[in-house]
mmCIF file of C-alpha atoms and ligand atoms in Angstrom:
data_model
loop_
_atom_site.group_PDB
_atom_site.id
_atom_site.type_symbol
_atom_site.label_atom_id
_atom_site.label_comp_id
_atom_site.label_asym_id
_atom_site.label_seq_id
_atom_site.Cartn_x
_atom_site.Cartn_y
_atom_site.Cartn_z
ATOM 1 C CA UNK A 1 30.708 -63.388 -19.929
ATOM 2 C CA UNK A 2 27.074 -64.816 -20.631
ATOM 3 C CA UNK A 3 26.642 -66.851 -23.770
ATOM 4 C CA UNK A 4 25.059 -64.751 -26.519
ATOM 5 C CA UNK A 5 22.460 -66.593 -28.409
ATOM 6 C CA UNK A 6 19.994 -64.010 -29.614
ATOM 7 C CA UNK A 7 19.816 -60.202 -30.125
ATOM 8 C CA UNK A 8 18.015 -59.671 -26.658
ATOM 9 C CA UNK A 9 21.247 -60.992 -25.108
ATOM 10 C CA UNK A 10 23.212 -58.146 -26.878
ATOM 11 C CA UNK A 11 20.554 -55.953 -25.880
ATOM 12 C CA UNK A 12 21.028 -56.915 -22.233
ATOM 13 C CA UNK A 13 24.791 -56.340 -22.535
ATOM 14 C CA UNK A 14 24.259 -52.977 -24.232
ATOM 15 C CA UNK A 15 22.067 -51.879 -21.407
ATOM 16 C CA UNK A 16 24.851 -52.757 -18.888
ATOM 17 C CA UNK A 17 27.664 -51.037 -21.191
ATOM 18 C CA UNK A 18 26.249 -47.587 -22.072
ATOM 19 C CA UNK A 19 24.904 -44.669 -20.000
ATOM 20 C CA UNK A 20 21.029 -44.876 -19.482
ATOM 21 C CA UNK A 21 20.648 -41.704 -21.668
ATOM 22 C CA UNK A 22 22.273 -43.251 -24.678
ATOM 23 C CA UNK A 23 20.428 -46.714 -24.113
ATOM 24 C CA UNK A 24 17.047 -45.104 -23.790
ATOM 25 C CA UNK A 25 17.596 -42.958 -26.973
ATOM 26 C CA UNK A 26 17.934 -46.318 -28.893
ATOM 27 C CA UNK A 27 15.466 -48.228 -26.938
ATOM 28 C CA UNK A 28 12.366 -46.261 -26.429
ATOM 29 C CA UNK A 29 9.835 -44.709 -28.770
ATOM 30 C CA UNK A 30 7.725 -41.605 -29.001
ATOM 31 C CA UNK A 31 4.880 -40.713 -26.475
ATOM 32 C CA UNK A 32 3.018 -43.794 -25.171
ATOM 33 C CA UNK A 33 5.258 -46.080 -27.220
ATOM 34 C CA UNK A 34 1.959 -47.841 -28.519
ATOM 35 C CA UNK A 35 3.550 -47.800 -32.070
ATOM 36 C CA UNK A 36 6.778 -49.151 -31.001
ATOM 37 C CA UNK A 37 5.192 -52.101 -29.094
ATOM 38 C CA UNK A 38 2.857 -52.758 -32.007
ATOM 39 C CA UNK A 39 5.802 -53.242 -34.428
ATOM 40 C CA UNK A 40 7.145 -56.093 -32.243
ATOM 41 C CA UNK A 41 3.671 -57.560 -31.178
ATOM 42 C CA UNK A 42 2.133 -57.613 -34.826
ATOM 43 C CA UNK A 43 5.398 -59.290 -36.090
ATOM 44 C CA UNK A 44 5.171 -61.936 -33.409
ATOM 45 C CA UNK A 45 1.677 -62.639 -33.899
ATOM 46 C CA UNK A 46 2.473 -63.816 -37.472
ATOM 47 C CA UNK A 47 2.899 -67.693 -37.527
ATOM 48 C CA UNK A 48 4.884 -69.636 -39.805
ATOM 49 C CA UNK A 49 4.147 -72.910 -41.342
ATOM 50 C CA UNK A 50 5.875 -75.988 -40.513
ATOM 51 C CA UNK A 51 6.689 -78.201 -43.395
ATOM 52 C CA UNK A 52 8.383 -81.800 -43.230
ATOM 53 C CA UNK A 53 10.151 -84.261 -45.568
ATOM 54 C CA UNK A 54 11.204 -81.759 -47.956
ATOM 55 C CA UNK A 55 15.011 -81.945 -49.057
ATOM 56 C CA UNK A 56 16.248 -78.474 -47.717
ATOM 57 C CA UNK A 57 19.941 -79.705 -47.666
ATOM 58 C CA UNK A 58 20.956 -77.066 -50.113
ATOM 59 C CA UNK A 59 19.967 -73.577 -48.973
ATOM 60 C CA UNK A 60 20.611 -69.890 -49.783
ATOM 61 C CA UNK A 61 19.695 -66.815 -48.180
ATOM 62 C CA UNK A 62 21.511 -64.598 -50.823
ATOM 63 C CA UNK A 63 19.535 -62.025 -52.959
ATOM 64 C CA UNK A 64 19.994 -58.632 -54.279
ATOM 65 C CA UNK A 65 18.885 -55.191 -52.842
ATOM 66 C CA UNK A 66 18.497 -52.451 -55.627
ATOM 67 C CA UNK A 67 20.866 -54.587 -57.788
ATOM 68 C CA UNK A 68 23.503 -55.078 -55.022
ATOM 69 C CA UNK A 69 24.390 -58.625 -54.121
ATOM 70 C CA UNK A 70 23.658 -59.346 -50.536
ATOM 71 C CA UNK A 71 24.278 -62.476 -48.324
ATOM 72 C CA UNK A 72 20.666 -62.010 -46.893
ATOM 73 C CA UNK A 73 17.957 -59.492 -47.352
ATOM 74 C CA UNK A 74 19.178 -57.273 -44.780
ATOM 75 C CA UNK A 75 20.545 -53.631 -44.621
ATOM 76 C CA UNK A 76 21.831 -51.572 -41.472
ATOM 77 C CA UNK A 77 19.246 -48.675 -41.038
ATOM 78 C CA UNK A 78 20.633 -45.256 -40.601
ATOM 79 C CA UNK A 79 20.814 -44.290 -37.069
ATOM 80 C CA UNK A 80 21.820 -40.892 -35.600
ATOM 81 C CA UNK A 81 24.279 -40.800 -32.769
ATOM 82 C CA UNK A 82 25.684 -44.148 -33.603
ATOM 83 C CA UNK A 83 29.128 -43.082 -32.560
ATOM 84 C CA UNK A 84 28.035 -42.431 -28.948
ATOM 85 C CA UNK A 85 27.186 -46.186 -28.549
ATOM 86 C CA UNK A 86 30.921 -47.152 -29.129
ATOM 87 C CA UNK A 87 33.732 -45.059 -30.278
ATOM 88 C CA UNK A 88 33.852 -44.686 -34.108
ATOM 89 C CA UNK A 89 30.682 -46.842 -34.062
ATOM 90 C CA UNK A 90 29.697 -46.043 -37.598
ATOM 91 C CA UNK A 91 32.991 -47.168 -39.008
ATOM 92 C CA UNK A 92 32.753 -50.393 -36.630
ATOM 93 C CA UNK A 93 29.142 -50.840 -38.234
ATOM 94 C CA UNK A 94 29.944 -50.218 -41.691
ATOM 95 C CA UNK A 95 32.956 -52.683 -41.505
ATOM 96 C CA UNK A 96 30.947 -55.473 -39.773
ATOM 97 C CA UNK A 97 28.082 -54.959 -42.332
ATOM 98 C CA UNK A 98 30.437 -55.042 -45.326
ATOM 99 C CA UNK A 99 32.371 -58.177 -44.129
ATOM 100 C CA UNK A 100 28.784 -59.942 -43.639
ATOM 101 C CA UNK A 101 27.714 -58.813 -47.156
ATOM 102 C CA UNK A 102 25.035 -56.373 -46.366
ATOM 103 C CA UNK A 103 24.528 -52.560 -46.992
ATOM 104 C CA UNK A 104 25.345 -50.102 -44.350
ATOM 105 C CA UNK A 105 23.618 -46.683 -44.156
ATOM 106 C CA UNK A 106 25.262 -43.838 -42.793
ATOM 107 C CA UNK A 107 22.782 -41.218 -41.019
ATOM 108 C CA UNK A 108 23.043 -37.590 -41.734
ATOM 109 C CA UNK A 109 23.069 -37.110 -37.851
ATOM 110 C CA UNK A 110 25.840 -39.615 -37.526
ATOM 111 C CA UNK A 111 28.981 -38.724 -35.386
ATOM 112 C CA UNK A 112 31.645 -40.034 -37.782
ATOM 113 C CA UNK A 113 31.354 -37.919 -41.006
ATOM 114 C CA UNK A 114 30.827 -39.299 -44.439
ATOM 115 C CA UNK A 115 34.630 -38.710 -45.125
ATOM 116 C CA UNK A 116 35.603 -40.554 -41.792
ATOM 117 C CA UNK A 117 33.609 -43.648 -43.021
ATOM 118 C CA UNK A 118 34.766 -43.320 -46.466
ATOM 119 C CA UNK A 119 38.353 -43.273 -45.286
ATOM 120 C CA UNK A 120 38.114 -46.320 -43.237
ATOM 121 C CA UNK A 121 36.420 -48.863 -45.510
ATOM 122 C CA UNK A 122 37.004 -49.955 -48.956
ATOM 123 C CA UNK A 123 33.529 -50.640 -50.306
ATOM 124 C CA UNK A 124 30.857 -48.270 -50.997
ATOM 125 C CA UNK A 125 28.138 -47.425 -48.362
ATOM 126 C CA UNK A 126 24.767 -45.719 -48.306
ATOM 127 C CA UNK A 127 24.104 -42.315 -47.319
ATOM 128 C CA UNK A 128 20.847 -41.075 -45.540
ATOM 129 C CA UNK A 129 19.621 -37.589 -46.233
ATOM 130 C CA UNK A 130 17.605 -35.416 -44.110
ATOM 131 C CA UNK A 131 16.648 -32.464 -46.281
ATOM 132 C CA UNK A 132 17.043 -29.420 -43.925
ATOM 133 C CA UNK A 133 15.672 -25.956 -44.283
ATOM 134 C CA UNK A 134 19.165 -24.743 -45.585
ATOM 135 C CA UNK A 135 18.952 -26.377 -48.877
ATOM 136 C CA UNK A 136 22.456 -25.439 -49.842
ATOM 137 C CA UNK A 137 23.614 -27.276 -46.931
ATOM 138 C CA UNK A 138 21.543 -30.273 -47.825
ATOM 139 C CA UNK A 139 22.866 -30.096 -51.469
ATOM 140 C CA UNK A 140 26.448 -30.035 -49.986
ATOM 141 C CA UNK A 141 25.865 -33.046 -48.169
ATOM 142 C CA UNK A 142 24.545 -34.836 -51.315
ATOM 143 C CA UNK A 143 27.786 -33.628 -53.078
ATOM 144 C CA UNK A 144 29.922 -35.180 -50.342
ATOM 145 C CA UNK A 145 27.961 -38.371 -50.558
ATOM 146 C CA UNK A 146 28.715 -38.301 -54.355
ATOM 147 C CA UNK A 147 32.594 -37.642 -53.656
ATOM 148 C CA UNK A 148 32.817 -40.498 -51.030
ATOM 149 C CA UNK A 149 31.195 -42.800 -53.710
ATOM 150 C CA UNK A 150 28.222 -43.739 -51.699
ATOM 151 C CA UNK A 151 26.281 -46.288 -53.952
ATOM 152 C CA UNK A 152 22.669 -45.128 -52.695
ATOM 153 C CA UNK A 153 20.923 -42.245 -51.136
ATOM 154 C CA UNK A 154 18.283 -43.075 -48.617
ATOM 155 C CA UNK A 155 15.871 -39.945 -48.346
ATOM 156 C CA UNK A 156 14.061 -40.117 -45.030
ATOM 157 C CA UNK A 157 10.435 -38.565 -45.379
ATOM 158 C CA UNK A 158 9.014 -39.156 -42.083
ATOM 159 C CA UNK A 159 10.821 -36.581 -39.968
ATOM 160 C CA UNK A 160 9.589 -33.184 -41.026
ATOM 161 C CA UNK A 161 9.100 -32.487 -37.360
ATOM 162 C CA UNK A 162 10.242 -34.695 -34.605
ATOM 163 C CA UNK A 163 7.974 -36.830 -32.308
ATOM 164 C CA UNK A 164 8.644 -36.352 -28.668
ATOM 165 C CA UNK A 165 10.503 -39.163 -26.734
ATOM 166 C CA UNK A 166 9.881 -38.563 -23.262
ATOM 167 C CA UNK A 167 12.903 -40.235 -21.891
ATOM 168 C CA UNK A 168 15.305 -38.225 -24.212
ATOM 169 C CA UNK A 169 14.069 -35.088 -22.347
ATOM 170 C CA UNK A 170 14.118 -36.605 -18.788
ATOM 171 C CA UNK A 171 17.592 -38.122 -19.231
ATOM 172 C CA UNK A 172 18.898 -34.661 -20.536
ATOM 173 C CA UNK A 173 20.141 -36.427 -23.766
ATOM 174 C CA UNK A 174 22.526 -33.898 -25.606
ATOM 175 C CA UNK A 175 25.341 -34.094 -28.181
ATOM 176 C CA UNK A 176 27.903 -34.143 -27.046
ATOM 177 C CA UNK A 177 26.880 -35.772 -23.828
ATOM 178 C CA UNK A 178 26.200 -33.116 -21.164
ATOM 179 C CA UNK A 179 27.509 -33.986 -17.667
ATOM 180 C CA UNK A 180 24.612 -33.154 -15.402
ATOM 181 C CA UNK A 181 25.115 -34.624 -11.859
ATOM 182 C CA UNK A 182 22.710 -37.600 -12.617
ATOM 183 C CA UNK A 183 24.532 -38.094 -15.913
ATOM 184 C CA UNK A 184 27.863 -38.224 -14.458
ATOM 185 C CA UNK A 185 26.980 -40.534 -11.644
ATOM 186 C CA UNK A 186 25.565 -42.967 -14.121
ATOM 187 C CA UNK A 187 28.481 -42.712 -16.667
ATOM 188 C CA UNK A 188 30.947 -43.393 -13.832
ATOM 189 C CA UNK A 189 29.526 -46.948 -13.618
ATOM 190 C CA UNK A 190 30.302 -47.444 -17.381
ATOM 191 C CA UNK A 191 34.212 -47.548 -17.525
ATOM 192 C CA UNK A 192 34.314 -49.290 -20.923
ATOM 193 C CA UNK A 193 32.114 -46.625 -22.538
ATOM 194 C CA UNK A 194 34.289 -43.791 -21.031
ATOM 195 C CA UNK A 195 37.289 -45.386 -22.587
ATOM 196 C CA UNK A 196 35.644 -46.072 -26.006
ATOM 197 C CA UNK A 197 33.464 -43.086 -26.455
ATOM 198 C CA UNK A 198 34.356 -40.143 -23.991
ATOM 199 C CA UNK A 199 38.060 -40.624 -24.597
ATOM 200 C CA UNK A 200 37.751 -41.170 -28.190
ATOM 201 C CA UNK A 201 38.221 -38.506 -30.789
ATOM 202 C CA UNK A 202 34.434 -37.794 -31.802
ATOM 203 C CA UNK A 203 31.563 -36.717 -29.751
ATOM 204 C CA UNK A 204 29.474 -34.467 -31.914
ATOM 205 C CA UNK A 205 27.648 -34.634 -35.360
ATOM 206 C CA UNK A 206 30.570 -35.253 -37.718
ATOM 207 C CA UNK A 207 28.482 -34.142 -40.931
ATOM 208 C CA UNK A 208 27.442 -30.998 -39.478
ATOM 209 C CA UNK A 209 30.536 -29.829 -37.982
ATOM 210 C CA UNK A 210 31.255 -27.340 -40.731
ATOM 211 C CA UNK A 211 27.906 -25.560 -39.599
ATOM 212 C CA UNK A 212 28.899 -25.196 -35.993
ATOM 213 C CA UNK A 213 29.718 -21.572 -35.574
ATOM 214 C CA UNK A 214 30.139 -21.710 -31.903
ATOM 215 C CA UNK A 215 31.110 -24.514 -29.592
ATOM 216 C CA UNK A 216 28.288 -23.891 -27.316
ATOM 217 C CA UNK A 217 26.317 -27.184 -27.100
ATOM 218 C CA UNK A 218 22.897 -25.558 -26.861
ATOM 219 C CA UNK A 219 23.605 -23.641 -29.985
ATOM 220 C CA UNK A 220 24.260 -26.670 -32.006
ATOM 221 C CA UNK A 221 21.335 -28.443 -30.919
ATOM 222 C CA UNK A 222 19.098 -25.423 -31.401
ATOM 223 C CA UNK A 223 20.443 -25.063 -34.683
ATOM 224 C CA UNK A 224 19.658 -28.782 -35.447
ATOM 225 C CA UNK A 225 16.112 -28.299 -34.080
ATOM 226 C CA UNK A 226 15.640 -25.380 -36.291
ATOM 227 C CA UNK A 227 16.877 -27.241 -39.403
ATOM 228 C CA UNK A 228 14.096 -29.632 -39.686
ATOM 229 C CA UNK A 229 11.749 -28.354 -42.200
ATOM 230 C CA UNK A 230 8.057 -28.823 -41.721
ATOM 231 C CA UNK A 231 7.387 -27.288 -45.282
ATOM 232 C CA UNK A 232 8.964 -30.283 -46.951
ATOM 233 C CA UNK A 233 6.673 -31.808 -49.807
ATOM 234 C CA UNK A 234 7.072 -34.046 -52.756
ATOM 235 C CA UNK A 235 8.680 -31.162 -54.751
ATOM 236 C CA UNK A 236 11.585 -31.555 -52.465
ATOM 237 C CA UNK A 237 11.761 -35.248 -53.470
ATOM 238 C CA UNK A 238 11.876 -34.316 -56.981
ATOM 239 C CA UNK A 239 14.770 -31.783 -56.444
ATOM 240 C CA UNK A 240 16.787 -34.458 -54.654
ATOM 241 C CA UNK A 241 16.104 -36.761 -57.646
ATOM 242 C CA UNK A 242 17.562 -33.919 -59.681
ATOM 243 C CA UNK A 243 20.707 -33.545 -57.880
ATOM 244 C CA UNK A 244 21.133 -37.204 -57.080
ATOM 245 C CA UNK A 245 21.467 -39.322 -60.258
ATOM 246 C CA UNK A 246 22.250 -42.622 -58.507
ATOM 247 C CA UNK A 247 20.126 -44.958 -56.597
ATOM 248 C CA UNK A 248 17.382 -43.574 -54.778
ATOM 249 C CA UNK A 249 15.647 -45.102 -51.703
ATOM 250 C CA UNK A 250 12.558 -43.309 -50.294
ATOM 251 C CA UNK A 251 12.304 -44.134 -46.504
ATOM 252 C CA UNK A 252 9.303 -43.640 -43.970
ATOM 253 C CA UNK A 253 6.276 -44.558 -46.262
ATOM 254 C CA UNK A 254 3.443 -46.107 -44.061
ATOM 255 C CA UNK A 255 0.183 -45.192 -46.013
ATOM 256 C CA UNK A 256 -1.047 -46.473 -49.339
ATOM 257 C CA UNK A 257 -1.718 -43.092 -50.788
ATOM 258 C CA UNK A 258 1.841 -42.057 -50.054
ATOM 259 C CA UNK A 259 3.314 -45.208 -51.403
ATOM 260 C CA UNK A 260 1.524 -44.594 -54.655
ATOM 261 C CA UNK A 261 2.932 -41.213 -54.918
ATOM 262 C CA UNK A 262 6.506 -42.481 -53.890
ATOM 263 C CA UNK A 263 6.350 -45.096 -56.604
ATOM 264 C CA UNK A 264 5.471 -42.517 -59.247
ATOM 265 C CA UNK A 265 8.811 -40.731 -58.573
ATOM 266 C CA UNK A 266 10.621 -43.923 -59.811
ATOM 267 C CA UNK A 267 12.452 -44.461 -56.756
ATOM 268 C CA UNK A 268 14.608 -47.578 -56.723
ATOM 269 C CA UNK A 269 13.181 -48.609 -53.429
ATOM 270 C CA UNK A 270 10.625 -47.505 -50.630
ATOM 271 C CA UNK A 271 10.971 -48.568 -47.139
ATOM 272 C CA UNK A 272 7.836 -49.228 -45.294
ATOM 273 C CA UNK A 273 8.761 -47.479 -41.895
ATOM 274 C CA UNK A 274 7.259 -45.474 -38.953
ATOM 275 C CA UNK A 275 10.840 -44.695 -37.949
ATOM 276 C CA UNK A 276 10.985 -47.523 -35.449
ATOM 277 C CA UNK A 277 7.873 -46.132 -33.473
ATOM 278 C CA UNK A 278 9.893 -42.920 -32.859
ATOM 279 C CA UNK A 279 7.409 -40.503 -34.669
ATOM 280 C CA UNK A 280 3.806 -40.865 -34.850
ATOM 281 C CA UNK A 281 2.457 -42.668 -31.889
ATOM 282 C CA UNK A 282 -0.832 -44.517 -32.584
ATOM 283 C CA UNK A 283 0.444 -44.929 -36.333
ATOM 284 C CA UNK A 284 -0.060 -48.515 -37.781
ATOM 285 C CA UNK A 285 2.618 -51.145 -37.192
ATOM 286 C CA UNK A 286 4.934 -51.725 -40.148
ATOM 287 C CA UNK A 287 4.063 -55.320 -40.672
ATOM 288 C CA UNK A 288 0.275 -54.439 -40.976
ATOM 289 C CA UNK A 289 1.084 -51.680 -43.547
ATOM 290 C CA UNK A 290 3.334 -53.834 -45.559
ATOM 291 C CA UNK A 291 0.806 -56.041 -47.403
ATOM 292 C CA UNK A 292 -1.520 -53.226 -48.187
ATOM 293 C CA UNK A 293 1.424 -51.307 -49.894
ATOM 294 C CA UNK A 294 2.694 -54.499 -51.579
ATOM 295 C CA UNK A 295 -1.017 -54.995 -52.876
ATOM 296 C CA UNK A 296 -1.074 -51.255 -54.140
ATOM 297 C CA UNK A 297 2.443 -50.906 -55.754
ATOM 298 C CA UNK A 298 4.115 -54.287 -55.857
ATOM 299 C CA UNK A 299 5.565 -55.387 -59.304
ATOM 300 C CA UNK A 300 6.426 -51.853 -59.988
ATOM 301 C CA UNK A 301 9.935 -50.317 -60.691
ATOM 302 C CA UNK A 302 10.348 -49.633 -56.895
ATOM 303 C CA UNK A 303 11.301 -52.361 -54.662
ATOM 304 C CA UNK A 304 9.366 -52.539 -51.205
ATOM 305 C CA UNK A 305 11.385 -52.813 -48.189
ATOM 306 C CA UNK A 306 10.385 -53.107 -44.530
ATOM 307 C CA UNK A 307 11.649 -51.905 -41.032
ATOM 308 C CA UNK A 308 10.428 -51.659 -37.619
ATOM 309 C CA UNK A 309 11.059 -54.459 -35.172
ATOM 310 C CA UNK A 310 13.275 -56.667 -37.122
ATOM 311 C CA UNK A 311 15.337 -58.530 -34.526
ATOM 312 C CA UNK A 312 15.527 -61.950 -35.898
ATOM 313 C CA UNK A 313 15.852 -64.177 -38.966
ATOM 314 C CA UNK A 314 12.155 -65.070 -38.291
ATOM 315 C CA UNK A 315 11.089 -61.549 -38.544
ATOM 316 C CA UNK A 316 12.956 -61.239 -42.122
ATOM 317 C CA UNK A 317 11.263 -64.423 -43.297
ATOM 318 C CA UNK A 318 7.654 -63.119 -42.324
ATOM 319 C CA UNK A 319 8.512 -59.590 -44.066
ATOM 320 C CA UNK A 320 9.888 -61.345 -47.049
ATOM 321 C CA UNK A 321 6.854 -63.484 -47.183
ATOM 322 C CA UNK A 322 4.415 -60.290 -47.009
ATOM 323 C CA UNK A 323 6.332 -59.028 -50.172
ATOM 324 C CA UNK A 324 9.233 -57.003 -48.573
ATOM 325 C CA UNK A 325 12.314 -57.322 -50.821
ATOM 326 C CA UNK A 326 14.539 -56.481 -48.061
ATOM 327 C CA UNK A 327 14.546 -55.294 -44.311
ATOM 328 C CA UNK A 328 16.531 -52.808 -42.283
ATOM 329 C CA UNK A 329 17.487 -53.004 -38.725
ATOM 330 C CA UNK A 330 18.068 -50.123 -36.431
ATOM 331 C CA UNK A 331 17.737 -51.025 -32.608
ATOM 332 C CA UNK A 332 19.167 -54.365 -33.209
ATOM 333 C CA UNK A 333 22.024 -52.918 -34.724
ATOM 334 C CA UNK A 334 22.759 -50.277 -32.067
ATOM 335 C CA UNK A 335 22.361 -52.770 -29.326
ATOM 336 C CA UNK A 336 25.029 -55.061 -30.933
ATOM 337 C CA UNK A 337 27.436 -52.181 -31.546
ATOM 338 C CA UNK A 338 27.192 -51.055 -27.871
ATOM 339 C CA UNK A 339 27.624 -54.667 -26.698
ATOM 340 C CA UNK A 340 30.617 -55.557 -28.721
ATOM 341 C CA UNK A 341 31.707 -52.852 -31.386
ATOM 342 C CA UNK A 342 32.504 -54.353 -34.792
ATOM 343 C CA UNK A 343 32.545 -57.824 -33.410
ATOM 344 C CA UNK A 344 29.154 -57.344 -31.803
ATOM 345 C CA UNK A 345 27.561 -56.319 -35.001
ATOM 346 C CA UNK A 346 29.083 -59.220 -36.769
ATOM 347 C CA UNK A 347 27.743 -61.449 -34.397
ATOM 348 C CA UNK A 348 24.324 -59.972 -34.551
ATOM 349 C CA UNK A 349 24.187 -60.306 -38.262
ATOM 350 C CA UNK A 350 25.323 -63.917 -38.023
ATOM 351 C CA UNK A 351 22.748 -64.720 -35.470
ATOM 352 C CA UNK A 352 20.013 -63.362 -37.565
ATOM 353 C CA UNK A 353 21.342 -65.066 -40.768
ATOM 354 C CA UNK A 354 21.430 -68.341 -38.979
ATOM 355 C CA UNK A 355 18.034 -67.913 -37.766
ATOM 356 C CA UNK A 356 16.658 -67.061 -41.254
ATOM 357 C CA UNK A 357 18.572 -70.020 -42.828
ATOM 358 C CA UNK A 358 16.961 -72.551 -40.189
ATOM 359 C CA UNK A 359 13.649 -71.039 -40.205
ATOM 360 C CA UNK A 360 13.625 -71.329 -43.949
ATOM 361 C CA UNK A 361 14.506 -74.931 -43.675
ATOM 362 C CA UNK A 362 11.698 -75.659 -41.186
ATOM 363 C CA UNK A 363 9.186 -74.097 -43.611
ATOM 364 C CA UNK A 364 10.647 -76.285 -46.350
ATOM 365 C CA UNK A 365 12.057 -73.396 -48.343
ATOM 366 C CA UNK A 366 15.576 -73.739 -50.111
ATOM 367 C CA UNK A 367 16.020 -70.554 -51.545
ATOM 368 C CA UNK A 368 14.911 -67.014 -50.228
ATOM 369 C CA UNK A 369 13.746 -66.116 -53.618
ATOM 370 C CA UNK A 370 10.983 -68.745 -53.239
ATOM 371 C CA UNK A 371 9.605 -67.235 -50.146
ATOM 372 C CA UNK A 372 6.050 -66.071 -50.503
ATOM 373 C CA UNK A 373 2.749 -65.956 -48.543
ATOM 374 C CA UNK A 374 2.737 -69.871 -48.504
ATOM 375 C CA UNK A 375 5.206 -69.927 -45.728
ATOM 376 C CA UNK A 376 2.882 -68.107 -43.412
ATOM 377 C CA UNK A 377 0.176 -69.573 -41.233
ATOM 378 C CA UNK A 378 -2.597 -67.142 -42.187
HETATM 379 C C1 LIG B 401 18.344 -44.571 -32.160
HETATM 380 C C2 LIG B 401 17.809 -44.578 -33.395
HETATM 381 C C3 LIG B 401 18.348 -43.386 -34.350
HETATM 382 C C4 LIG B 401 17.635 -43.325 -35.486
HETATM 383 N N1 LIG B 401 18.118 -42.204 -36.317
HETATM 384 C C5 LIG B 401 17.755 -42.208 -37.758
HETATM 385 C C6 LIG B 401 18.298 -41.413 -38.603
HETATM 386 O O1 LIG B 401 19.232 -40.499 -38.058
HETATM 387 N N2 LIG B 401 17.799 -41.254 -39.813
HETATM 388 C C7 LIG B 401 16.799 -42.051 -40.223
HETATM 389 O O2 LIG B 401 16.341 -42.145 -41.350
HETATM 390 N N3 LIG B 401 16.236 -42.960 -39.450
HETATM 391 C C8 LIG B 401 16.718 -43.120 -38.120
HETATM 392 N N4 LIG B 401 16.171 -43.993 -37.148
HETATM 393 C C9 LIG B 401 15.147 -44.935 -37.850
HETATM 394 C C10 LIG B 401 15.906 -46.221 -38.320
HETATM 395 O O3 LIG B 401 16.463 -45.873 -39.629
HETATM 396 C C11 LIG B 401 14.888 -47.343 -38.643
HETATM 397 O O4 LIG B 401 13.784 -46.830 -39.483
HETATM 398 C C12 LIG B 401 14.164 -47.885 -37.319
HETATM 399 O O5 LIG B 401 15.292 -48.132 -36.409
HETATM 400 C C13 LIG B 401 13.693 -49.321 -37.546
HETATM 401 O O6 LIG B 401 13.044 -49.913 -36.475
HETATM 402 P P1 LIG B 401 13.827 -50.744 -35.265
HETATM 403 O O7 LIG B 401 14.602 -49.952 -34.599
HETATM 404 O O8 LIG B 401 12.857 -51.446 -34.717
HETATM 405 O O9 LIG B 401 14.647 -51.730 -36.319
HETATM 406 C C14 LIG B 401 16.744 -44.170 -36.070
HETATM 407 C C15 LIG B 401 16.423 -45.082 -35.155
HETATM 408 C C16 LIG B 401 16.932 -45.362 -33.911
HETATM 409 C C17 LIG B 401 16.471 -46.709 -32.922
#
C-alpha cells in the first residue's frame, strides 16, 4: 500500500474503496461548486510568516473547546450517512476522535443511532440536531441525546432547505444504497466496502428508524425531504435552548448580521460554516467570513469556530490566527474513515496534529494559545 503522508493520500484511498455515489456524496458540493472551491482556495491563499531563532523546543497544541480539554483545536464535524463510508462508521469515528483527545459530533442523519454510539464508547460525544417539521420528534431526539449523556448539542441552522448536489442525483444516491445496474457494476469492484458496509448490520438512518412506517426506500427518503422545515426561525433556536440546558453550539453562520443575532442567544459557540460548500453556491468562503465575524462579535460569551476546507494543520493555524477558537472537519474525516476505519481516522488526526505542531514551530510559536494574526503574512 502507498505511504500515507497527508489527507490527500487518504482521499485517494477512499476514492478506490467506496462506491462512486458514496465518494461523490462526500467530495462534491452544490451547483457549480464555486463555494466549495473557494473554501479551499481562499485558505490556501493565506500566507504564514516564517520566523527563526526562537526556542520552540517545548510546544503545545492543547486547548479547550466550550470548556472541554482537547489535544488540538479540532472536532469532527457532523456528517450524515457516515456509516455508509465504513461499517459502524460513526462508532469507529467516535472512538478514534476520543482516543486522540478531540470531540466527535454525531449527525441527526447518521447510520448508527445515538444509542448505538453511546453503547460503544465510554466518553460523552456531541449530538447535531436538525429541527424538523415534526417538533415532537425533534424534541424526542434531544431527549435521547440527554439520555445518552451527550456533552453538547450542535444545532445546524443552514439547512432549512437543501441545496442541490448534481452528482447525488446523477448517481442515484439513496439510503439504503439502491442497486441500479450502474451502481451494482460499480459496487462489484469494491469488495472491502461490500464486506464492511453491505454485509454489516446497519444501512439506514439509525436515529430515524422509529419513524419508518414502511420499509419502502422511497417512502423513507420522501419522509426525510418532507421533514426539513423552511419555516424555521430564531424562535426555534430559543425553543431548542429551552429544552436543552447543556452546552449549545450554533452551526452554519456566515453573515455578520446573523452572527450578531446568534451571539445574543448566549450560545456557547457558533460555527462559521457554509456546510462545506454544499448549500448556497456563490456564498462567501468561510475563511473570508471568519475575520468579519470575529471583528463583530469576538470577545463575547460565544466561542467562534470555523469549518470549510480544513484538511491540514496549516489550515487550523490560519483559522486560529484569524480568531477561530476551534475548527471542525467533515470531508477529511469521511475520507480517512473510508480509507481505514478507526485506524484511518486516528491517522488523519495525527497527521493534522503533527502538521499543526511543526507549522507552529516554524512560525516561532510555542503555544497554540499564543497564536494570533501576527503568524500570518498579510
Ligand atoms: C458528506 C457530508 C455530510 C454532511 N452532513 C451533515 C449533517 O448531517 N449535519 C450537519 O450539520 N452538517 C453536515 N455536513 C457539513 C459538515 O458538518 C461541515 O460543516 C462541513 O463538512 C465542513 O467542510 P469540510 O467538509 O470542507 O470540512 C456534512 C458534510 C459532508 C461533507
